[in-house]
Short mmCIF file of C-alpha atoms and ligand atoms in Angstrom, two decimals:
data_model
loop_
_atom_site.label_atom_id
_atom_site.label_comp_id
_atom_site.label_asym_id
_atom_site.label_seq_id
_atom_site.Cartn_x
_atom_site.Cartn_y
_atom_site.Cartn_z
CA MET A 1 -0.49 -0.29 -0.16
CA VAL A 2 2.87 1.97 0.92
CA ASP A 3 4.17 2.00 -1.99
CA GLU A 4 1.37 2.81 -4.28
CA LEU A 5 0.60 5.14 -2.65
CA ASP A 6 3.98 6.99 -3.32
CA ASP A 7 3.15 5.87 -6.62
CA ILE A 8 0.31 8.12 -6.37
CA PHE A 9 2.43 10.99 -5.71
CA GLU A 10 5.28 10.74 -7.48
CA ARG A 11 3.27 10.63 -10.86
CA PHE A 12 1.47 13.69 -9.41
CA ILE A 13 4.65 15.14 -8.24
CA HIS A 14 7.12 14.51 -11.34
CA SER A 15 3.92 14.65 -13.88
CA LYS A 16 4.61 15.27 -17.73
CA ILE A 17 1.49 16.32 -18.10
CA PHE A 18 0.96 19.15 -16.25
CA LYS A 19 3.70 21.56 -15.86
CA ASN A 20 1.55 24.54 -13.19
CA ARG A 21 -1.98 22.71 -12.39
CA GLU A 22 -2.94 25.96 -10.74
CA LYS A 23 -2.83 28.03 -14.22
CA LEU A 24 -6.20 26.22 -14.93
CA LEU A 25 -8.08 26.17 -12.01
CA PRO A 26 -11.17 28.79 -11.59
CA ASP A 27 -9.49 30.99 -9.18
CA TYR A 28 -6.63 31.64 -11.45
CA ILE A 29 -6.77 35.41 -13.49
CA PRO A 30 -3.89 35.23 -16.12
CA ASP A 31 -2.21 38.29 -16.55
CA ARG A 32 -3.94 38.70 -20.37
CA LEU A 33 -7.40 37.85 -21.43
CA PRO A 34 -7.20 37.92 -25.05
CA HIS A 35 -10.51 39.31 -26.71
CA ARG A 36 -11.61 40.95 -23.89
CA ASP A 37 -9.68 44.17 -24.69
CA GLU A 38 -12.84 46.22 -25.19
CA GLN A 39 -14.34 45.61 -22.24
CA ILE A 40 -10.43 46.10 -20.84
CA LYS A 41 -10.08 49.67 -21.80
CA LYS A 42 -13.69 50.60 -21.63
CA LEU A 43 -13.85 49.43 -18.13
CA ALA A 44 -10.96 50.94 -17.44
CA THR A 45 -11.86 53.94 -18.77
CA ILE A 46 -15.02 54.21 -16.45
CA LEU A 47 -12.49 53.66 -13.46
CA ALA A 48 -10.05 56.20 -14.05
CA PRO A 49 -11.53 59.34 -12.61
CA ALA A 50 -11.17 57.26 -9.37
CA LEU A 51 -7.32 58.35 -9.86
CA GLY A 52 -8.01 61.90 -9.81
CA GLY A 53 -10.28 61.59 -6.46
CA SER A 54 -13.39 61.39 -8.55
CA ARG A 55 -16.71 58.88 -7.70
CA PRO A 56 -16.95 56.83 -10.82
CA SER A 57 -20.09 55.67 -12.70
CA ASN A 58 -21.84 53.42 -11.43
CA ILE A 59 -21.65 49.85 -13.92
CA PHE A 60 -23.58 47.56 -14.41
CA ILE A 61 -22.60 44.34 -16.47
CA TYR A 62 -23.84 41.69 -18.42
CA GLY A 63 -23.31 38.49 -20.09
CA LEU A 64 -23.98 35.30 -19.96
CA THR A 65 -22.13 32.56 -18.24
CA GLY A 66 -18.37 31.67 -18.60
CA THR A 67 -17.64 34.96 -21.46
CA GLY A 68 -15.21 36.85 -18.50
CA LYS A 69 -17.24 39.28 -16.38
CA THR A 70 -15.58 37.86 -13.35
CA ALA A 71 -12.03 37.58 -14.70
CA VAL A 72 -11.91 40.60 -16.39
CA SER A 73 -13.45 43.13 -13.47
CA ARG A 74 -11.16 41.44 -10.91
CA TYR A 75 -8.57 42.44 -12.99
CA VAL A 76 -9.40 45.88 -14.35
CA LEU A 77 -9.66 46.78 -10.30
CA GLY A 78 -6.44 45.41 -9.58
CA ARG A 79 -4.78 46.93 -11.37
CA LEU A 80 -6.06 50.54 -10.49
CA THR A 81 -5.99 49.47 -6.62
CA LYS A 82 -1.90 48.54 -7.80
CA LYS A 83 -1.93 52.06 -9.03
CA GLY A 84 -4.32 54.15 -6.87
CA GLY A 85 -2.27 53.34 -3.57
CA ASP A 86 -4.08 53.85 -0.98
CA ASN A 87 -6.65 56.49 -2.13
CA ILE A 88 -8.88 53.59 -3.66
CA VAL A 89 -10.82 50.50 -1.47
CA TYR A 90 -11.93 47.48 -3.77
CA ILE A 91 -14.09 45.05 -2.08
CA TYR A 92 -15.24 41.84 -4.13
CA ILE A 93 -18.74 40.22 -3.04
CA ASN A 94 -20.32 37.46 -4.45
CA CYS A 95 -23.64 37.49 -4.25
CA ARG A 96 -24.06 33.58 -4.74
CA GLN A 97 -22.22 33.00 -1.94
CA ASN A 98 -23.90 36.21 0.56
CA ASP A 99 -27.43 36.12 -1.01
CA THR A 100 -29.18 38.00 1.56
CA ASN A 101 -28.77 42.05 2.85
CA TYR A 102 -27.83 41.29 6.04
CA ARG A 103 -24.75 38.98 4.67
CA VAL A 104 -24.11 41.52 1.75
CA LEU A 105 -23.53 44.65 4.16
CA ALA A 106 -21.60 42.65 7.22
CA GLU A 107 -19.26 41.75 4.15
CA LEU A 108 -18.84 45.59 3.12
CA ALA A 109 -18.50 45.72 6.21
CA ARG A 110 -15.60 43.77 7.40
CA ASN A 111 -14.04 45.00 3.85
CA ILE A 112 -13.50 48.38 5.94
CA GLY A 113 -12.15 47.20 8.67
CA ILE A 114 -15.34 46.83 11.33
CA LYS A 115 -16.92 44.23 12.96
CA ILE A 116 -20.45 43.09 12.78
CA PRO A 117 -22.03 39.78 14.19
CA PHE A 118 -22.70 37.36 11.90
CA THR A 119 -26.78 37.74 12.91
CA GLY A 120 -28.48 39.86 15.18
CA LEU A 121 -28.39 43.62 14.38
CA ALA A 122 -30.93 45.11 12.93
CA THR A 123 -29.98 46.26 8.62
CA SER A 124 -30.81 50.14 9.82
CA GLU A 125 -27.97 49.62 12.75
CA VAL A 126 -25.66 47.87 10.17
CA LYS A 127 -26.02 50.47 7.72
CA LYS A 128 -25.24 53.31 9.96
CA ARG A 129 -22.31 51.75 10.86
CA VAL A 130 -21.18 50.95 7.17
CA LEU A 131 -22.18 54.45 6.66
CA GLU A 132 -19.72 55.48 10.10
CA GLY A 133 -16.77 53.56 8.58
CA LEU A 134 -16.71 54.84 5.23
CA GLU A 135 -16.62 58.13 5.99
CA ARG A 136 -14.07 57.80 8.83
CA ARG A 137 -12.37 56.16 5.68
CA GLY A 138 -12.57 59.22 3.53
CA LYS A 139 -11.67 57.13 0.56
CA ILE A 140 -12.86 55.86 -2.95
CA VAL A 141 -15.14 52.65 -2.43
CA ILE A 142 -15.27 50.18 -5.43
CA VAL A 143 -18.16 47.45 -4.57
CA VAL A 144 -18.69 44.52 -6.72
CA LEU A 145 -21.82 42.80 -6.52
CA ASP A 146 -20.56 39.66 -8.54
CA GLU A 147 -23.69 37.51 -8.94
CA ILE A 148 -26.19 39.99 -8.09
CA ASP A 149 -29.32 37.90 -9.05
CA HIS A 150 -28.94 36.35 -6.40
CA LEU A 151 -29.26 39.04 -3.69
CA VAL A 152 -31.98 40.43 -5.72
CA LYS A 153 -34.32 37.61 -6.31
CA LYS A 154 -33.49 35.97 -3.04
CA SER A 155 -34.28 39.23 -0.88
CA GLY A 156 -34.16 42.29 -2.78
CA ASP A 157 -33.37 45.10 -3.86
CA ASP A 158 -33.02 47.78 -0.50
CA VAL A 159 -29.21 46.70 0.08
CA LEU A 160 -28.69 48.25 -3.86
CA TYR A 161 -31.15 50.77 -3.29
CA PHE A 162 -28.87 52.03 0.05
CA LEU A 163 -25.51 51.83 -2.23
CA THR A 164 -27.03 53.39 -5.18
CA ARG A 165 -27.91 56.36 -2.95
CA ILE A 166 -25.63 56.11 -0.61
CA ASN A 167 -22.84 59.25 -2.10
CA GLU A 168 -26.42 61.62 -0.83
CA GLN A 169 -25.15 61.21 3.17
CA LEU A 170 -21.26 61.05 2.46
CA SER A 171 -19.16 64.38 2.44
CA ASN A 172 -15.88 62.52 2.71
CA SER A 173 -16.01 59.53 1.14
CA LYS A 174 -16.92 58.27 -2.36
CA LEU A 175 -18.54 54.63 -3.43
CA SER A 176 -19.30 53.35 -6.95
CA VAL A 177 -20.53 50.02 -7.17
CA ILE A 178 -20.47 47.72 -9.76
CA GLY A 179 -23.34 45.25 -10.81
CA ILE A 180 -22.37 41.60 -12.16
CA THR A 181 -24.91 39.37 -13.91
CA ASN A 182 -25.66 36.52 -16.74
CA ASP A 183 -29.52 36.65 -15.82
CA LEU A 184 -30.80 39.54 -18.18
CA LYS A 185 -34.36 38.60 -17.32
CA PHE A 186 -33.13 39.65 -13.51
CA MET A 187 -33.55 43.37 -14.41
CA GLU A 188 -37.08 43.17 -14.51
CA PHE A 189 -37.13 42.51 -10.40
CA LEU A 190 -35.70 45.88 -9.95
CA ASP A 191 -36.80 49.36 -8.88
CA ALA A 192 -36.93 51.67 -11.60
CA ARG A 193 -34.47 54.10 -9.66
CA VAL A 194 -32.05 51.52 -8.66
CA LYS A 195 -32.13 50.72 -12.50
CA SER A 196 -31.05 53.86 -13.97
CA SER A 197 -28.45 54.44 -10.77
CA LEU A 198 -27.24 51.02 -10.84
CA GLY A 199 -26.69 51.30 -15.01
CA GLU A 200 -25.11 54.48 -15.39
CA GLU A 201 -22.87 52.77 -18.00
CA GLU A 202 -23.04 49.62 -18.80
CA LEU A 203 -20.86 46.71 -20.21
CA VAL A 204 -22.13 43.81 -22.52
CA PHE A 205 -19.88 40.51 -22.59
CA PRO A 206 -20.34 38.43 -25.65
CA PRO A 207 -19.94 35.18 -26.26
CA TYR A 208 -16.53 33.90 -27.11
CA ASN A 209 -16.50 31.80 -30.45
CA ASN A 210 -14.46 28.68 -32.05
CA LYS A 211 -10.97 30.55 -32.95
CA GLU A 212 -11.42 32.96 -29.39
CA LEU A 213 -11.69 29.49 -27.19
CA GLU A 214 -9.08 28.34 -29.29
CA ASP A 215 -6.86 31.14 -28.57
CA ILE A 216 -7.30 31.57 -25.17
CA LEU A 217 -7.39 28.59 -24.33
CA ARG A 218 -3.83 28.09 -26.48
CA LYS A 219 -2.74 30.76 -24.36
CA ARG A 220 -3.80 29.31 -20.90
CA ALA A 221 -2.44 25.29 -21.68
CA ALA A 222 1.57 27.20 -22.32
CA GLU A 223 1.42 28.13 -18.88
CA ALA A 224 -0.18 24.69 -17.37
CA PHE A 225 1.29 21.98 -19.81
CA HIS A 226 4.35 20.84 -20.05
CA GLU A 227 5.56 21.15 -23.94
CA GLY A 228 4.45 18.19 -25.72
CA ALA A 229 1.67 17.60 -23.54
CA LEU A 230 -1.71 18.05 -25.73
CA ASP A 231 -2.30 16.10 -28.38
CA ASN A 232 -2.92 18.91 -31.93
CA SER A 233 -6.93 17.56 -31.76
CA VAL A 234 -7.05 19.03 -28.70
CA ILE A 235 -7.68 22.25 -27.74
CA PRO A 236 -9.78 22.51 -31.29
CA LEU A 237 -12.16 20.00 -29.91
CA CYS A 238 -12.06 21.48 -26.28
CA ALA A 239 -13.11 25.02 -28.27
CA ALA A 240 -15.34 23.44 -30.29
CA ILE A 241 -17.04 21.64 -27.35
CA ALA A 242 -18.16 25.21 -25.53
CA ALA A 243 -18.44 27.14 -28.13
CA ARG A 244 -21.50 24.91 -29.07
CA GLN A 245 -22.19 25.78 -25.35
CA ASN A 246 -23.06 29.62 -25.80
CA GLY A 247 -19.20 30.32 -26.14
CA ASP A 248 -18.43 29.44 -22.42
CA CYS A 249 -14.73 30.14 -20.98
CA ARG A 250 -15.24 27.94 -17.93
CA LEU A 251 -16.49 24.97 -19.36
CA ALA A 252 -13.57 24.78 -22.40
CA LEU A 253 -10.52 25.58 -19.73
CA ASP A 254 -12.54 22.77 -17.27
CA LEU A 255 -12.67 20.27 -20.29
CA LEU A 256 -8.72 20.73 -20.61
CA LEU A 257 -7.76 20.06 -17.27
CA LYS A 258 -10.68 17.05 -16.94
CA ALA A 259 -9.20 15.89 -19.67
CA ALA A 260 -5.64 15.61 -18.43
CA GLU A 261 -6.36 14.23 -15.21
CA ILE A 262 -8.03 11.55 -16.75
CA ALA A 263 -5.19 10.61 -19.35
CA GLU A 264 -2.61 11.74 -16.41
CA ARG A 265 -5.12 8.62 -14.01
CA SER A 266 -4.71 6.46 -16.77
CA GLY A 267 -0.50 6.42 -16.76
CA GLU A 268 -0.34 8.16 -20.31
CA ASN A 269 2.25 10.74 -20.75
CA VAL A 270 -0.53 13.00 -23.79
CA VAL A 271 -3.73 13.85 -23.81
CA LYS A 272 -5.52 12.82 -25.83
CA GLU A 273 -9.16 12.86 -27.73
CA GLU A 274 -10.94 10.74 -26.12
CA HIS A 275 -9.63 12.35 -22.69
CA VAL A 276 -11.42 15.26 -24.00
CA ARG A 277 -14.37 12.81 -24.65
CA LEU A 278 -14.61 11.13 -21.30
CA ALA A 279 -14.39 14.88 -19.83
CA GLN A 280 -17.26 15.76 -21.66
CA LYS A 281 -19.02 12.65 -20.50
CA GLU A 282 -18.32 13.55 -17.01
CA VAL A 283 -18.44 17.73 -17.17
CA GLU A 284 -22.67 17.39 -18.58
CA LYS A 285 -23.42 14.95 -15.99
CA ASN A 286 -22.23 17.36 -13.19
CA LEU A 287 -23.83 19.39 -14.88
CA ALA A 288 -26.76 17.91 -15.01
CA VAL A 289 -26.90 16.82 -11.67
CA ASP A 290 -26.51 20.31 -10.27
CA VAL A 291 -29.62 21.54 -12.11
CA ILE A 292 -31.87 18.86 -10.76
CA LYS A 293 -30.71 19.01 -7.55
CA THR A 294 -31.27 22.70 -7.65
CA MET A 295 -34.87 22.37 -8.77
CA PRO A 296 -38.03 23.33 -6.96
CA LEU A 297 -39.93 20.26 -5.23
CA HIS A 298 -42.79 19.41 -7.51
CA VAL A 299 -40.38 19.23 -11.21
CA LYS A 300 -38.29 16.92 -8.97
CA LEU A 301 -41.09 14.90 -8.47
CA VAL A 302 -42.41 15.35 -12.68
CA LEU A 303 -38.39 13.80 -13.42
CA ALA A 304 -38.30 10.95 -10.32
CA SER A 305 -41.87 9.70 -12.08
CA ILE A 306 -40.15 10.05 -15.71
CA TYR A 307 -37.24 8.16 -14.00
CA VAL A 308 -39.54 5.42 -12.07
CA LEU A 309 -41.66 4.61 -15.26
CA THR A 310 -38.28 4.10 -16.91
CA LYS A 311 -36.76 2.23 -14.65
CA GLU A 312 -40.42 -0.15 -14.44
CA LYS A 313 -40.05 -0.34 -18.91
CA VAL A 314 -43.01 0.96 -19.64
CA LYS A 315 -43.06 2.62 -23.37
CA ASN A 316 -44.26 5.16 -24.97
CA LEU A 317 -44.76 7.39 -21.87
CA THR A 318 -47.49 10.97 -22.56
CA THR A 319 -48.31 13.58 -20.27
CA GLY A 320 -51.57 11.48 -18.33
CA LEU A 321 -49.13 8.28 -17.45
CA ILE A 322 -46.81 10.75 -15.79
CA TYR A 323 -49.20 12.71 -14.24
CA ASN A 324 -50.59 9.07 -12.70
CA LYS A 325 -47.11 8.27 -11.40
CA TYR A 326 -46.55 12.15 -9.88
CA VAL A 327 -50.14 11.57 -7.79
CA TYR A 328 -48.85 8.31 -6.55
CA LEU A 329 -45.30 9.43 -5.80
CA ALA A 330 -47.38 12.69 -4.22
CA LYS A 331 -49.28 10.63 -2.55
CA ILE A 332 -47.15 8.33 -0.38
CA MET A 333 -45.00 11.15 0.71
CA GLY A 334 -48.05 13.56 1.86
CA ILE A 335 -47.73 16.34 -0.91
CA GLU A 336 -50.55 17.72 -2.22
CA PRO A 337 -50.21 17.48 -5.75
CA VAL A 338 -50.71 19.60 -8.12
CA THR A 339 -52.69 19.45 -11.63
CA GLN A 340 -52.24 17.73 -14.39
CA ARG A 341 -52.03 21.23 -15.93
CA ARG A 342 -49.09 22.33 -14.11
CA ILE A 343 -47.88 19.44 -14.74
CA SER A 344 -47.63 19.47 -18.56
CA ASP A 345 -46.02 22.95 -17.80
CA ILE A 346 -43.31 21.23 -15.93
CA ILE A 347 -42.68 18.88 -18.78
CA ASN A 348 -42.03 21.94 -21.14
CA GLU A 349 -40.17 23.02 -18.67
CA LEU A 350 -37.52 19.78 -18.27
CA ASP A 351 -37.87 19.01 -21.73
CA MET A 352 -36.18 23.22 -22.39
CA LEU A 353 -33.41 22.01 -19.48
CA GLY A 354 -32.50 18.93 -21.79
CA LEU A 355 -32.79 16.73 -19.19
CA ILE A 356 -36.26 14.78 -20.69
CA ASN A 357 -36.79 14.56 -24.97
CA ALA A 358 -41.04 15.19 -25.58
CA ARG A 359 -41.55 14.85 -28.79
CA VAL A 360 -44.85 15.54 -30.79
CA VAL A 361 -46.09 12.01 -32.53
CA SER A 362 -49.93 11.61 -34.51
CA LEU A 363 -52.12 9.13 -33.00
CA GLY A 364 -54.89 10.05 -36.28
CA ARG A 365 -58.00 10.47 -35.62
CA TYR A 366 -57.63 10.68 -31.87
CA GLY A 367 -54.72 13.82 -32.59
CA ARG A 368 -51.46 14.24 -31.05
CA THR A 369 -50.15 13.67 -28.21
CA LYS A 370 -46.87 13.86 -26.50
CA ILE A 371 -43.93 11.25 -25.82
CA ILE A 372 -41.87 11.26 -22.79
CA LYS A 373 -37.93 10.60 -23.34
CA LEU A 374 -35.24 11.04 -20.14
CA SER A 375 -32.52 12.57 -22.34
CA VAL A 376 -29.29 12.41 -19.58
CA SER A 377 -28.20 9.44 -17.48
CA SER A 378 -29.97 7.33 -15.04
CA ASN A 379 -26.85 7.88 -12.92
CA SER A 380 -27.17 11.51 -13.72
CA ILE A 381 -31.01 11.73 -12.14
CA GLU A 382 -30.48 9.06 -9.29
CA GLU A 383 -27.29 11.21 -7.63
CA GLY A 384 -29.50 14.82 -8.44
CA LEU A 385 -32.24 13.74 -6.80
CA LYS A 386 -30.15 11.43 -4.02
CA GLU A 387 -30.79 13.53 -1.17
CA ASP A 388 -34.26 14.21 -1.74
CA LEU A 389 -36.05 11.10 -2.13
CA PHE A 390 -34.01 9.32 0.71
CA MET A 391 -35.40 12.23 3.08
CA LEU A 392 -38.50 11.42 1.55
CA GLY A 393 -37.96 7.45 2.23
CA LEU A 394 -38.85 6.90 -1.62
CA THR A 395 -35.21 6.01 -2.23
CA GLU A 396 -36.54 1.55 -2.04
CA LEU A 397 -39.36 3.32 -4.56
CA THR A 398 -36.90 3.59 -6.81
CA ILE A 399 -33.64 1.81 -6.77
N1 ATP B 401 -10.25 35.94 -22.91
C1 ATP B 401 -10.34 34.64 -21.48
N2 ATP B 401 -8.51 34.79 -21.00
C2 ATP B 401 -8.17 33.25 -20.47
N3 ATP B 401 -9.28 33.49 -19.46
C3 ATP B 401 -10.85 33.40 -19.50
C4 ATP B 401 -10.90 34.54 -20.30
N4 ATP B 401 -12.14 34.82 -20.56
C5 ATP B 401 -12.57 34.19 -19.36
N5 ATP B 401 -11.35 33.59 -18.87
C6 ATP B 401 -11.75 32.48 -17.68
O1 ATP B 401 -13.22 31.37 -17.96
C7 ATP B 401 -13.44 31.25 -16.91
C8 ATP B 401 -15.10 31.92 -16.65
O2 ATP B 401 -14.83 33.26 -16.79
P1 ATP B 401 -15.44 34.26 -15.36
O3 ATP B 401 -15.54 33.43 -14.45
O4 ATP B 401 -14.82 36.19 -15.85
O5 ATP B 401 -16.85 34.53 -16.43
P2 ATP B 401 -17.71 34.88 -16.30
O6 ATP B 401 -18.09 35.94 -17.11
O7 ATP B 401 -18.21 35.49 -14.16
O8 ATP B 401 -19.43 34.15 -15.75
P3 ATP B 401 -21.20 33.85 -14.88
O9 ATP B 401 -21.66 34.65 -15.10
O10 ATP B 401 -20.95 32.09 -14.99
O11 ATP B 401 -19.78 34.25 -13.53
C9 ATP B 401 -12.13 31.96 -15.82
O12 ATP B 401 -11.42 30.46 -15.08
C10 ATP B 401 -11.85 32.84 -16.46
O13 ATP B 401 -10.66 32.51 -16.15
MG1 MG B 402 -18.45 35.42 -12.95
#
């Protein structure tokens, strides 16, 4: 055993593939971000007045997932604060992790040196302390609220309202807000006044195309891998797969990293196309599992019904059959079932999420009906539903 472990460790230390694996991890911000020159320059131009002591405009940044919004913002703000020294404070808050007004304010306070307990204070008291703290600092503070849609959907726009109005109450300091989202519909949730003050400037991040992703991957691969560690087809394949998925650079990097890990684990010195294919399967499975885990209960139950029927080898699944199974499962669990009409909608939603495939077929003079099939593996479904089904005592029934 000891020798086996030593083998594993040695293989890692003397990797023939990785020169520096960290350079591919999601948190690493590379020195160069190709194909984002326009966004980098525009952001820098909007923020530059901070260097002369004026408050930069608030900025609203949007674009699909993996288009470089977080990386570009952190890069530009890092450079700005380096140049501005002590006079500019930059605070980065991820609103997926901090999705309540209280937590965002507490995070903000912590970053300007004020301690706020995790809970217990009234929000108005935290606001007061933040205000006093900012005033005492006498600086230009730039707050980045990344994935801001999570905060607004969960807790409304109270903090945004507070932060975009705060300058009226500050005389010694100035504060700007940068809001980032990949959810374009989220703007509808915002109060008109918040919308207009947050959107003083707007910055759009278009998806990367195939060639751009290839370029980006090549540069990042040069830092992360030994020369010759990648077969020629590997980068174009990762780029092509990610380009089809809305030009998501995170996916492209994830595929490359996973493919290399698969190759390394199987003791090979070169990453090949087959490793990318295996990585793609793994990534797709993880995506499906994540989607399933975050679905509302009734949607999960409908998916569970389709899954159970499939396991029971029932052919030609129609909405009616699924509805009956759903009602049965809901009753076992003591949950009030929703209407068949709502189940139809849920089936459409599952279809749009790519978890099932609903095909309309003609029944001649009996009209038309939908035939439904699972389009992800049973494994993904089992893993995605595991916790809920276990909690609800359904494991016996389904697996
Ligand atoms: N132009 C680029 N050059 C090099 N790496 C990039 C580039 N654009 C994005 N990346 C990398 O791709 C990954 C995803 O980028 P980022 O996290 O900035 O996406 P995002 O737009 O914030 O997505 P989301 O909306 O999901 O938060 C990161 O690892 C980032 O470093
Ligand atoms: Mg991001």
